[in-house]
PDB file of C-alpha atoms and ligand atoms in Angstrom:
ATOM      1  CA  MET A   1     -55.164  36.924 -69.840  1.00  0.00           C
ATOM      2  CA  ARG A   2     -58.237  39.121 -69.702  1.00  0.00           C
ATOM      3  CA  LEU A   3     -60.850  36.510 -68.785  1.00  0.00           C
ATOM      4  CA  GLN A   4     -59.090  34.408 -66.168  1.00  0.00           C
ATOM      5  CA  HIS A   5     -61.430  32.630 -63.706  1.00  0.00           C
ATOM      6  CA  ARG A   6     -64.465  33.570 -65.845  1.00  0.00           C
ATOM      7  CA  VAL A   7     -67.066  31.232 -67.296  1.00  0.00           C
ATOM      8  CA  ALA A   8     -68.690  31.921 -70.668  1.00  0.00           C
ATOM      9  CA  LEU A   9     -71.727  30.338 -72.293  1.00  0.00           C
ATOM     10  CA  VAL A  10     -71.671  30.810 -76.074  1.00  0.00           C
ATOM     11  CA  THR A  11     -74.667  29.864 -78.212  1.00  0.00           C
ATOM     12  CA  GLY A  12     -73.830  29.008 -81.804  1.00  0.00           C
ATOM     13  CA  GLY A  13     -70.444  28.039 -80.377  1.00  0.00           C
ATOM     14  CA  GLY A  14     -69.995  25.009 -82.632  1.00  0.00           C
ATOM     15  CA  ARG A  15     -68.838  26.845 -85.730  1.00  0.00           C
ATOM     16  CA  GLY A  16     -68.418  30.200 -87.456  1.00  0.00           C
ATOM     17  CA  ILE A  17     -68.380  33.395 -85.420  1.00  0.00           C
ATOM     18  CA  GLY A  18     -69.519  31.695 -82.182  1.00  0.00           C
ATOM     19  CA  ALA A  19     -66.718  29.123 -82.346  1.00  0.00           C
ATOM     20  CA  ALA A  20     -64.118  31.858 -82.950  1.00  0.00           C
ATOM     21  CA  ILE A  21     -65.432  33.817 -79.950  1.00  0.00           C
ATOM     22  CA  ALA A  22     -65.375  30.721 -77.715  1.00  0.00           C
ATOM     23  CA  ARG A  23     -61.810  29.828 -78.774  1.00  0.00           C
ATOM     24  CA  ARG A  24     -60.592  33.357 -78.159  1.00  0.00           C
ATOM     25  CA  MET A  25     -62.321  33.577 -74.759  1.00  0.00           C
ATOM     26  CA  ALA A  26     -60.684  30.292 -73.755  1.00  0.00           C
ATOM     27  CA  ASP A  27     -57.332  31.669 -74.968  1.00  0.00           C
ATOM     28  CA  GLU A  28     -57.932  34.570 -72.584  1.00  0.00           C
ATOM     29  CA  GLY A  29     -58.470  32.168 -69.679  1.00  0.00           C
ATOM     30  CA  ALA A  30     -62.222  31.456 -69.608  1.00  0.00           C
ATOM     31  CA  ASP A  31     -63.900  28.066 -69.281  1.00  0.00           C
ATOM     32  CA  VAL A  32     -66.642  27.789 -71.882  1.00  0.00           C
ATOM     33  CA  CYS A  33     -69.951  26.057 -72.390  1.00  0.00           C
ATOM     34  CA  LEU A  34     -70.701  25.701 -76.110  1.00  0.00           C
ATOM     35  CA  VAL A  35     -74.336  25.481 -77.192  1.00  0.00           C
ATOM     36  CA  SER A  36     -75.850  24.607 -80.566  1.00  0.00           C
ATOM     37  CA  ARG A  37     -78.308  22.102 -81.951  1.00  0.00           C
ATOM     38  CA  THR A  38     -75.582  20.007 -83.629  1.00  0.00           C
ATOM     39  CA  PHE A  39     -73.625  17.830 -81.193  1.00  0.00           C
ATOM     40  CA  SER A  40     -70.900  16.845 -83.708  1.00  0.00           C
ATOM     41  CA  GLU A  41     -69.780  20.458 -84.281  1.00  0.00           C
ATOM     42  CA  LEU A  42     -69.838  21.147 -80.535  1.00  0.00           C
ATOM     43  CA  GLU A  43     -67.767  18.082 -79.728  1.00  0.00           C
ATOM     44  CA  GLU A  44     -65.138  19.034 -82.296  1.00  0.00           C
ATOM     45  CA  GLN A  45     -64.854  22.623 -81.009  1.00  0.00           C
ATOM     46  CA  ALA A  46     -64.783  21.543 -77.364  1.00  0.00           C
ATOM     47  CA  ARG A  47     -61.962  19.084 -78.100  1.00  0.00           C
ATOM     48  CA  TRP A  48     -60.008  21.790 -79.974  1.00  0.00           C
ATOM     49  CA  ILE A  49     -60.388  24.232 -77.090  1.00  0.00           C
ATOM     50  CA  GLU A  50     -59.346  21.749 -74.389  1.00  0.00           C
ATOM     51  CA  GLU A  51     -56.311  20.566 -76.413  1.00  0.00           C
ATOM     52  CA  ASN A  52     -55.133  24.007 -77.500  1.00  0.00           C
ATOM     53  CA  THR A  53     -55.948  26.316 -74.606  1.00  0.00           C
ATOM     54  CA  GLY A  54     -55.972  24.035 -71.568  1.00  0.00           C
ATOM     55  CA  ARG A  55     -59.329  25.478 -70.508  1.00  0.00           C
ATOM     56  CA  ARG A  56     -62.446  23.388 -69.930  1.00  0.00           C
ATOM     57  CA  ALA A  57     -65.011  23.271 -72.731  1.00  0.00           C
ATOM     58  CA  LEU A  58     -68.438  21.734 -72.272  1.00  0.00           C
ATOM     59  CA  PRO A  59     -70.641  20.878 -75.277  1.00  0.00           C
ATOM     60  CA  ALA A  60     -74.393  21.275 -74.616  1.00  0.00           C
ATOM     61  CA  THR A  61     -77.017  20.582 -77.270  1.00  0.00           C
ATOM     62  CA  ALA A  62     -80.091  22.824 -77.442  1.00  0.00           C
ATOM     63  CA  ASP A  63     -82.546  24.298 -79.860  1.00  0.00           C
ATOM     64  CA  VAL A  64     -82.487  27.914 -78.682  1.00  0.00           C
ATOM     65  CA  ARG A  65     -86.202  28.252 -79.482  1.00  0.00           C
ATOM     66  CA  ARG A  66     -87.162  25.773 -76.781  1.00  0.00           C
ATOM     67  CA  PRO A  67     -87.388  27.175 -73.214  1.00  0.00           C
ATOM     68  CA  GLU A  68     -86.828  23.726 -71.688  1.00  0.00           C
ATOM     69  CA  ASP A  69     -83.593  23.276 -73.736  1.00  0.00           C
ATOM     70  CA  VAL A  70     -82.416  26.722 -72.646  1.00  0.00           C
ATOM     71  CA  ARG A  71     -83.076  25.952 -68.973  1.00  0.00           C
ATOM     72  CA  GLN A  72     -81.380  22.543 -69.265  1.00  0.00           C
ATOM     73  CA  THR A  73     -78.170  23.879 -70.881  1.00  0.00           C
ATOM     74  CA  VAL A  74     -77.880  26.699 -68.350  1.00  0.00           C
ATOM     75  CA  ARG A  75     -78.353  24.146 -65.551  1.00  0.00           C
ATOM     76  CA  THR A  76     -75.696  21.886 -67.128  1.00  0.00           C
ATOM     77  CA  ALA A  77     -73.223  24.786 -67.334  1.00  0.00           C
ATOM     78  CA  LEU A  78     -73.912  25.775 -63.723  1.00  0.00           C
ATOM     79  CA  GLU A  79     -73.474  22.192 -62.500  1.00  0.00           C
ATOM     80  CA  ALA A  80     -70.128  21.946 -64.317  1.00  0.00           C
ATOM     81  CA  PHE A  81     -68.689  25.393 -63.585  1.00  0.00           C
ATOM     82  CA  GLY A  82     -70.729  26.791 -60.674  1.00  0.00           C
ATOM     83  CA  LYS A  83     -71.434  30.148 -62.353  1.00  0.00           C
ATOM     84  CA  ILE A  84     -71.790  32.003 -65.652  1.00  0.00           C
ATOM     85  CA  ASP A  85     -70.034  35.390 -65.953  1.00  0.00           C
ATOM     86  CA  ILE A  86     -70.413  35.906 -69.693  1.00  0.00           C
ATOM     87  CA  LEU A  87     -73.241  35.080 -72.095  1.00  0.00           C
ATOM     88  CA  VAL A  88     -72.768  35.348 -75.861  1.00  0.00           C
ATOM     89  CA  ASN A  89     -75.893  34.916 -78.002  1.00  0.00           C
ATOM     90  CA  CYS A  90     -74.553  33.983 -81.415  1.00  0.00           C
ATOM     91  CA  ALA A  91     -76.844  31.153 -82.622  1.00  0.00           C
ATOM     92  CA  GLY A  92     -78.730  32.396 -85.627  1.00  0.00           C
ATOM     93  CA  ILE A  93     -79.989  31.809 -89.116  1.00  0.00           C
ATOM     94  CA  SER A  94     -80.523  34.107 -92.065  1.00  0.00           C
ATOM     95  CA  VAL A  95     -83.334  34.160 -94.598  1.00  0.00           C
ATOM     96  CA  ALA A  96     -83.157  35.812 -98.019  1.00  0.00           C
ATOM     97  CA  ASP A  97     -86.410  36.013 -99.944  1.00  0.00           C
ATOM     98  CA  ALA A  98     -88.539  38.811-101.363  1.00  0.00           C
ATOM     99  CA  SER A  99     -91.124  39.812 -98.749  1.00  0.00           C
ATOM    100  CA  GLU A 100     -94.040  38.965-101.063  1.00  0.00           C
ATOM    101  CA  GLU A 101     -92.632  35.418-101.449  1.00  0.00           C
ATOM    102  CA  LEU A 102     -91.640  34.820 -97.834  1.00  0.00           C
ATOM    103  CA  SER A 103     -93.652  32.051 -96.159  1.00  0.00           C
ATOM    104  CA  PHE A 104     -94.959  32.554 -92.643  1.00  0.00           C
ATOM    105  CA  GLU A 105     -92.904  29.488 -91.594  1.00  0.00           C
ATOM    106  CA  GLN A 106     -89.676  31.155 -92.829  1.00  0.00           C
ATOM    107  CA  TRP A 107     -90.599  34.382 -91.025  1.00  0.00           C
ATOM    108  CA  LYS A 108     -91.424  32.503 -87.787  1.00  0.00           C
ATOM    109  CA  GLU A 109     -88.294  30.344 -87.864  1.00  0.00           C
ATOM    110  CA  CYS A 110     -86.052  33.386 -88.289  1.00  0.00           C
ATOM    111  CA  LEU A 111     -87.760  35.385 -85.522  1.00  0.00           C
ATOM    112  CA  ASP A 112     -87.963  32.358 -83.210  1.00  0.00           C
ATOM    113  CA  ILE A 113     -84.269  31.453 -83.466  1.00  0.00           C
ATOM    114  CA  ASN A 114     -82.686  34.898 -83.683  1.00  0.00           C
ATOM    115  CA  LEU A 115     -84.925  36.931 -81.382  1.00  0.00           C
ATOM    116  CA  ASP A 116     -86.801  34.495 -79.106  1.00  0.00           C
ATOM    117  CA  GLY A 117     -83.658  32.369 -78.628  1.00  0.00           C
ATOM    118  CA  THR A 118     -81.651  35.445 -77.642  1.00  0.00           C
ATOM    119  CA  PHE A 119     -84.338  36.582 -75.205  1.00  0.00           C
ATOM    120  CA  LEU A 120     -84.658  33.136 -73.594  1.00  0.00           C
ATOM    121  CA  TYR A 121     -80.906  32.875 -72.899  1.00  0.00           C
ATOM    122  CA  CYS A 122     -80.719  36.494 -71.690  1.00  0.00           C
ATOM    123  CA  GLN A 123     -83.591  35.834 -69.291  1.00  0.00           C
ATOM    124  CA  GLU A 124     -82.312  32.513 -67.949  1.00  0.00           C
ATOM    125  CA  VAL A 125     -78.682  33.594 -67.551  1.00  0.00           C
ATOM    126  CA  GLY A 126     -79.748  37.083 -66.419  1.00  0.00           C
ATOM    127  CA  ARG A 127     -81.748  35.518 -63.570  1.00  0.00           C
ATOM    128  CA  HIS A 128     -78.651  33.598 -62.495  1.00  0.00           C
ATOM    129  CA  MET A 129     -76.460  36.715 -62.671  1.00  0.00           C
ATOM    130  CA  ILE A 130     -78.953  38.757 -60.635  1.00  0.00           C
ATOM    131  CA  GLU A 131     -79.338  36.031 -58.017  1.00  0.00           C
ATOM    132  CA  ARG A 132     -75.564  35.559 -57.735  1.00  0.00           C
ATOM    133  CA  GLY A 133     -75.039  39.303 -57.290  1.00  0.00           C
ATOM    134  CA  GLN A 134     -71.602  39.465 -58.934  1.00  0.00           C
ATOM    135  CA  GLY A 135     -72.623  41.267 -62.141  1.00  0.00           C
ATOM    136  CA  GLY A 136     -72.054  39.889 -65.603  1.00  0.00           C
ATOM    137  CA  LYS A 137     -71.566  40.533 -69.289  1.00  0.00           C
ATOM    138  CA  ILE A 138     -74.077  39.773 -72.030  1.00  0.00           C
ATOM    139  CA  ILE A 139     -73.137  40.096 -75.700  1.00  0.00           C
ATOM    140  CA  ASN A 140     -75.749  39.659 -78.412  1.00  0.00           C
ATOM    141  CA  ILE A 141     -74.797  39.285 -82.063  1.00  0.00           C
ATOM    142  CA  THR A 142     -76.876  41.445 -84.374  1.00  0.00           C
ATOM    143  CA  SER A 143     -76.228  42.564 -87.978  1.00  0.00           C
ATOM    144  CA  VAL A 144     -75.862  45.568 -90.270  1.00  0.00           C
ATOM    145  CA  VAL A 145     -79.485  44.928 -91.307  1.00  0.00           C
ATOM    146  CA  ALA A 146     -80.496  46.209 -87.853  1.00  0.00           C
ATOM    147  CA  HIS A 147     -79.230  49.618 -89.028  1.00  0.00           C
ATOM    148  CA  ALA A 148     -80.060  49.791 -92.744  1.00  0.00           C
ATOM    149  CA  ALA A 149     -82.284  47.865 -95.153  1.00  0.00           C
ATOM    150  CA  ILE A 150     -81.271  45.207 -97.674  1.00  0.00           C
ATOM    151  CA  PRO A 151     -84.080  44.115-100.037  1.00  0.00           C
ATOM    152  CA  GLY A 152     -85.248  40.569 -99.395  1.00  0.00           C
ATOM    153  CA  ARG A 153     -84.094  40.471 -95.792  1.00  0.00           C
ATOM    154  CA  ALA A 154     -87.245  41.570 -93.934  1.00  0.00           C
ATOM    155  CA  ALA A 155     -87.391  38.624 -91.519  1.00  0.00           C
ATOM    156  CA  TYR A 156     -83.678  38.739 -90.754  1.00  0.00           C
ATOM    157  CA  ALA A 157     -83.760  42.538 -90.335  1.00  0.00           C
ATOM    158  CA  ALA A 158     -86.796  42.381 -88.029  1.00  0.00           C
ATOM    159  CA  SER A 159     -85.128  39.701 -85.894  1.00  0.00           C
ATOM    160  CA  LYS A 160     -81.791  41.526 -85.629  1.00  0.00           C
ATOM    161  CA  GLY A 161     -83.429  44.925 -85.113  1.00  0.00           C
ATOM    162  CA  GLY A 162     -85.310  43.262 -82.259  1.00  0.00           C
ATOM    163  CA  VAL A 163     -82.056  41.944 -80.802  1.00  0.00           C
ATOM    164  CA  LYS A 164     -80.533  45.435 -80.947  1.00  0.00           C
ATOM    165  CA  GLN A 165     -83.487  46.955 -79.077  1.00  0.00           C
ATOM    166  CA  LEU A 166     -83.715  44.061 -76.616  1.00  0.00           C
ATOM    167  CA  THR A 167     -80.047  44.657 -75.798  1.00  0.00           C
ATOM    168  CA  GLN A 168     -80.686  48.316 -74.977  1.00  0.00           C
ATOM    169  CA  ASN A 169     -83.681  47.508 -72.836  1.00  0.00           C
ATOM    170  CA  LEU A 170     -81.912  44.844 -70.786  1.00  0.00           C
ATOM    171  CA  ALA A 171     -78.923  47.163 -70.295  1.00  0.00           C
ATOM    172  CA  VAL A 172     -81.234  49.748 -68.753  1.00  0.00           C
ATOM    173  CA  GLU A 173     -83.134  47.221 -66.607  1.00  0.00           C
ATOM    174  CA  TRP A 174     -80.042  45.376 -65.341  1.00  0.00           C
ATOM    175  CA  GLY A 175     -77.590  48.247 -64.931  1.00  0.00           C
ATOM    176  CA  LYS A 176     -78.355  48.267 -61.190  1.00  0.00           C
ATOM    177  CA  HIS A 177     -77.184  44.641 -61.031  1.00  0.00           C
ATOM    178  CA  ASN A 178     -73.838  45.547 -62.640  1.00  0.00           C
ATOM    179  CA  ILE A 179     -74.725  43.506 -65.721  1.00  0.00           C
ATOM    180  CA  GLN A 180     -73.465  45.105 -68.935  1.00  0.00           C
ATOM    181  CA  VAL A 181     -75.522  44.196 -71.997  1.00  0.00           C
ATOM    182  CA  ASN A 182     -74.160  45.095 -75.424  1.00  0.00           C
ATOM    183  CA  SER A 183     -74.366  43.860 -78.972  1.00  0.00           C
ATOM    184  CA  ILE A 184     -71.881  43.422 -81.789  1.00  0.00           C
ATOM    185  CA  THR A 185     -72.872  44.320 -85.336  1.00  0.00           C
ATOM    186  CA  PRO A 186     -70.721  42.241 -87.681  1.00  0.00           C
ATOM    187  CA  GLY A 187     -70.416  43.191 -91.337  1.00  0.00           C
ATOM    188  CA  TYR A 188     -69.970  40.523 -94.020  1.00  0.00           C
ATOM    189  CA  ILE A 189     -68.112  37.623 -92.445  1.00  0.00           C
ATOM    190  CA  TYR A 190     -67.146  34.559 -94.462  1.00  0.00           C
ATOM    191  CA  THR A 191     -68.921  31.669 -92.673  1.00  0.00           C
ATOM    192  CA  GLU A 192     -71.384  28.873 -93.454  1.00  0.00           C
ATOM    193  CA  ILE A 193     -74.358  31.294 -93.592  1.00  0.00           C
ATOM    194  CA  PHE A 194     -72.457  33.497 -96.030  1.00  0.00           C
ATOM    195  CA  ARG A 195     -71.141  30.583 -98.132  1.00  0.00           C
ATOM    196  CA  ARG A 196     -74.702  29.352 -98.710  1.00  0.00           C
ATOM    197  CA  PHE A 197     -75.766  32.829 -99.895  1.00  0.00           C
ATOM    198  CA  VAL A 198     -72.833  32.941-102.321  1.00  0.00           C
ATOM    199  CA  GLU A 199     -73.919  29.537-103.691  1.00  0.00           C
ATOM    200  CA  GLN A 200     -77.489  30.808-104.104  1.00  0.00           C
ATOM    201  CA  GLY A 201     -76.268  33.970-105.871  1.00  0.00           C
ATOM    202  CA  VAL A 202     -77.545  36.257-103.075  1.00  0.00           C
ATOM    203  CA  HIS A 203     -74.023  37.643-102.502  1.00  0.00           C
ATOM    204  CA  GLN A 204     -71.103  38.096-104.880  1.00  0.00           C
ATOM    205  CA  PRO A 205     -67.979  38.463-102.742  1.00  0.00           C
ATOM    206  CA  GLU A 206     -65.945  40.428-105.349  1.00  0.00           C
ATOM    207  CA  LYS A 207     -68.712  43.024-105.739  1.00  0.00           C
ATOM    208  CA  LEU A 208     -69.139  43.274-101.983  1.00  0.00           C
ATOM    209  CA  GLU A 209     -65.431  43.660-101.338  1.00  0.00           C
ATOM    210  CA  ALA A 210     -65.295  46.604-103.705  1.00  0.00           C
ATOM    211  CA  ARG A 211     -67.797  48.397-101.435  1.00  0.00           C
ATOM    212  CA  ILE A 212     -66.127  47.575 -98.115  1.00  0.00           C
ATOM    213  CA  PRO A 213     -63.793  50.415 -97.041  1.00  0.00           C
ATOM    214  CA  ALA A 214     -61.460  47.888 -95.349  1.00  0.00           C
ATOM    215  CA  GLY A 215     -61.062  46.290 -98.784  1.00  0.00           C
ATOM    216  CA  ARG A 216     -61.865  42.746 -97.693  1.00  0.00           C
ATOM    217  CA  MET A 217     -64.538  40.486 -96.283  1.00  0.00           C
ATOM    218  CA  GLY A 218     -64.543  40.017 -92.523  1.00  0.00           C
ATOM    219  CA  ARG A 219     -63.045  36.956 -90.852  1.00  0.00           C
ATOM    220  CA  VAL A 220     -64.493  35.254 -87.779  1.00  0.00           C
ATOM    221  CA  GLU A 221     -61.403  36.352 -85.821  1.00  0.00           C
ATOM    222  CA  ASP A 222     -62.340  39.994 -86.514  1.00  0.00           C
ATOM    223  CA  ILE A 223     -65.363  39.540 -84.231  1.00  0.00           C
ATOM    224  CA  ALA A 224     -63.601  37.537 -81.497  1.00  0.00           C
ATOM    225  CA  GLY A 225     -61.363  40.385 -80.241  1.00  0.00           C
ATOM    226  CA  PRO A 226     -64.228  42.887 -79.853  1.00  0.00           C
ATOM    227  CA  ALA A 227     -66.220  40.166 -78.028  1.00  0.00           C
ATOM    228  CA  VAL A 228     -63.356  39.694 -75.554  1.00  0.00           C
ATOM    229  CA  PHE A 229     -63.300  43.445 -74.966  1.00  0.00           C
ATOM    230  CA  LEU A 230     -67.043  43.465 -74.195  1.00  0.00           C
ATOM    231  CA  ALA A 231     -66.591  40.438 -71.904  1.00  0.00           C
ATOM    232  CA  SER A 232     -63.666  41.932 -69.981  1.00  0.00           C
ATOM    233  CA  SER A 233     -63.499  44.532 -67.219  1.00  0.00           C
ATOM    234  CA  ASP A 234     -62.095  46.997 -69.811  1.00  0.00           C
ATOM    235  CA  SER A 235     -65.723  47.561 -70.853  1.00  0.00           C
ATOM    236  CA  ASP A 236     -67.283  47.967 -67.391  1.00  0.00           C
ATOM    237  CA  TYR A 237     -68.654  51.413 -68.310  1.00  0.00           C
ATOM    238  CA  VAL A 238     -69.932  50.267 -71.726  1.00  0.00           C
ATOM    239  CA  THR A 239     -73.559  49.168 -71.734  1.00  0.00           C
ATOM    240  CA  GLY A 240     -76.641  49.386 -73.944  1.00  0.00           C
ATOM    241  CA  THR A 241     -74.656  49.997 -77.087  1.00  0.00           C
ATOM    242  CA  THR A 242     -73.560  48.126 -80.184  1.00  0.00           C
ATOM    243  CA  LEU A 243     -70.014  47.727 -81.384  1.00  0.00           C
ATOM    244  CA  ILE A 244     -70.019  47.931 -85.182  1.00  0.00           C
ATOM    245  CA  VAL A 245     -67.344  45.641 -86.619  1.00  0.00           C
ATOM    246  CA  ASP A 246     -67.974  45.857 -90.349  1.00  0.00           C
ATOM    247  CA  GLY A 247     -64.821  47.152 -92.035  1.00  0.00           C
ATOM    248  CA  GLY A 248     -66.602  50.476 -92.574  1.00  0.00           C
ATOM    249  CA  VAL A 249     -69.660  49.172 -94.456  1.00  0.00           C
ATOM    250  CA  LEU A 250     -72.231  51.222 -92.519  1.00  0.00           C
ATOM    251  CA  ALA A 251     -70.016  54.314 -92.508  1.00  0.00           C
ATOM    252  CA  ASN A 252     -70.002  54.005 -96.290  1.00  0.00           C
ATOM    253  CA  GLY A 253     -73.781  54.491 -96.157  1.00  0.00           C
ATOM    254  CA  TYR A 254     -74.471  51.520 -98.418  1.00  0.00           C
ATOM    255  CA  ILE A 255     -74.872  47.910 -97.381  1.00  0.00           C
TER     256      ILE A 255
HETATM  257  N1  LIG B   1     -71.625  35.664 -91.321  1.00  0.00           N
HETATM  258  C1  LIG B   1     -72.046  36.929 -91.423  1.00  0.00           C
HETATM  259  O1  LIG B   1     -71.759  37.647 -92.388  1.00  0.00           O
HETATM  260  C2  LIG B   1     -72.852  37.533 -90.292  1.00  0.00           C
HETATM  261  C3  LIG B   1     -73.073  38.905 -90.323  1.00  0.00           C
HETATM  262  C4  LIG B   1     -73.825  39.491 -89.304  1.00  0.00           C
HETATM  263  C5  LIG B   1     -74.339  38.719 -88.285  1.00  0.00           C
HETATM  264  N2  LIG B   1     -74.113  37.376 -88.281  1.00  0.00           N
HETATM  265  C6  LIG B   1     -74.687  36.611 -87.171  1.00  0.00           C
HETATM  266  O2  LIG B   1     -73.670  35.902 -86.510  1.00  0.00           O
HETATM  267  C7  LIG B   1     -74.227  34.747 -85.888  1.00  0.00           C
HETATM  268  C8  LIG B   1     -73.389  33.533 -86.251  1.00  0.00           C
HETATM  269  O3  LIG B   1     -73.476  33.325 -87.646  1.00  0.00           O
HETATM  270  P1  LIG B   1     -72.355  32.584 -88.508  1.00  0.00           P
HETATM  271  O4  LIG B   1     -72.111  33.441 -89.681  1.00  0.00           O
HETATM  272  O5  LIG B   1     -71.229  32.153 -87.642  1.00  0.00           O
HETATM  273  O6  LIG B   1     -73.210  31.331 -89.037  1.00  0.00           O
HETATM  274  P2  LIG B   1     -73.075  29.754 -88.882  1.00  0.00           P
HETATM  275  O7  LIG B   1     -74.212  29.210 -89.688  1.00  0.00           O
HETATM  276  O8  LIG B   1     -71.701  29.305 -89.188  1.00  0.00           O
HETATM  277  O9  LIG B   1     -73.343  29.509 -87.322  1.00  0.00           O
HETATM  278  C9  LIG B   1     -74.624  29.550 -86.757  1.00  0.00           C
HETATM  279  C10 LIG B   1     -74.630  28.745 -85.481  1.00  0.00           C
HETATM  280  O10 LIG B   1     -75.936  28.814 -84.899  1.00  0.00           O
HETATM  281  C11 LIG B   1     -76.372  27.503 -84.575  1.00  0.00           C
HETATM  282  N3  LIG B   1     -77.830  27.465 -84.619  1.00  0.00           N
HETATM  283  C12 LIG B   1     -78.650  27.802 -85.648  1.00  0.00           C
HETATM  284  N4  LIG B   1     -79.926  27.592 -85.302  1.00  0.00           N
HETATM  285  C13 LIG B   1     -79.920  27.120 -84.027  1.00  0.00           C
HETATM  286  C14 LIG B   1     -80.946  26.718 -83.111  1.00  0.00           C
HETATM  287  N5  LIG B   1     -82.242  26.758 -83.424  1.00  0.00           N
HETATM  288  N6  LIG B   1     -80.558  26.298 -81.893  1.00  0.00           N
HETATM  289  C15 LIG B   1     -79.255  26.227 -81.542  1.00  0.00           C
HETATM  290  N7  LIG B   1     -78.255  26.583 -82.357  1.00  0.00           N
HETATM  291  C16 LIG B   1     -78.590  27.022 -83.598  1.00  0.00           C
HETATM  292  C17 LIG B   1     -75.714  26.610 -85.634  1.00  0.00           C
HETATM  293  O11 LIG B   1     -75.682  25.251 -85.222  1.00  0.00           O
HETATM  294  C18 LIG B   1     -74.343  27.252 -85.711  1.00  0.00           C
HETATM  295  O12 LIG B   1     -73.527  26.791 -84.656  1.00  0.00           O
HETATM  296  C19 LIG B   1     -75.680  34.665 -86.365  1.00  0.00           C
HETATM  297  O13 LIG B   1     -76.516  35.200 -85.367  1.00  0.00           O
HETATM  298  C20 LIG B   1     -75.694  35.565 -87.587  1.00  0.00           C
HETATM  299  O14 LIG B   1     -76.960  36.118 -87.832  1.00  0.00           O
HETATM  300  C21 LIG B   1     -73.382  36.763 -89.257  1.00  0.00           C
END
């Protein structure tokens, strides 16, 4: 068990990649606080974790754009568990629209949730980690669009590029506090976000798979193992970087 006696707060922990990370961290011995704006999905995941791993799982509703929600959920987690060792920022949305068609509201929503939400949790949990003086691990979920362009994804790319740079900056600022800050760059992972794009004709899984060197779409479990590595002491000398987990998509030079 690589995360025994640790406490993790996972945003977007109610479903998809965030839920898989939370389950896997609990499997490795961590108690988890799951955050999203949908209580029903959080409740279901928390029940699954407590029944199947024996660890404690606390559901906490928040809109990651709202500083008061962020403060409240961090306070709730601290009251329940006494500390936070690991923060995973996974809550996010994706927008696919030609830049000339994109409304300012779509742009704002994407930047507010993906970038502002990530910053707010990093700041609030980072303050706790600094004050506690025991170090910590922060893992932000970015995307291949932070590395290469896909037409029609300007807002999403700007938000995830921002997350990648924010990660580097915080790693440099908080290295002296023994807080490692890294990101994970997932490739194409079959989740709710992706399913909606398939329905809208944005993605065609068969065409995509033909371009992925690994020969298949990613699964949520593919991201959970790398997240445990970045949360564990095995990665104590890893900071300010991104772990690309994309089945070789970026190496192929074509996303
Ligand atoms: N699926 C992919 O192919 C893929 C690829 C690269 C990166 N990502 C990133 O991974 C992360 C998780 O995505 P997923 O594919 O699991 O999608 P998902 O839609 O299944 O999960 C997104 C989660 O974020 C939560 N969320 C959304 N807006 C929120 C808000 N304002 N406040 C609180 N919670 C909110 C949702 O409730 C949900 O729990 C996202 O940041 C996404 O950009 C996904």
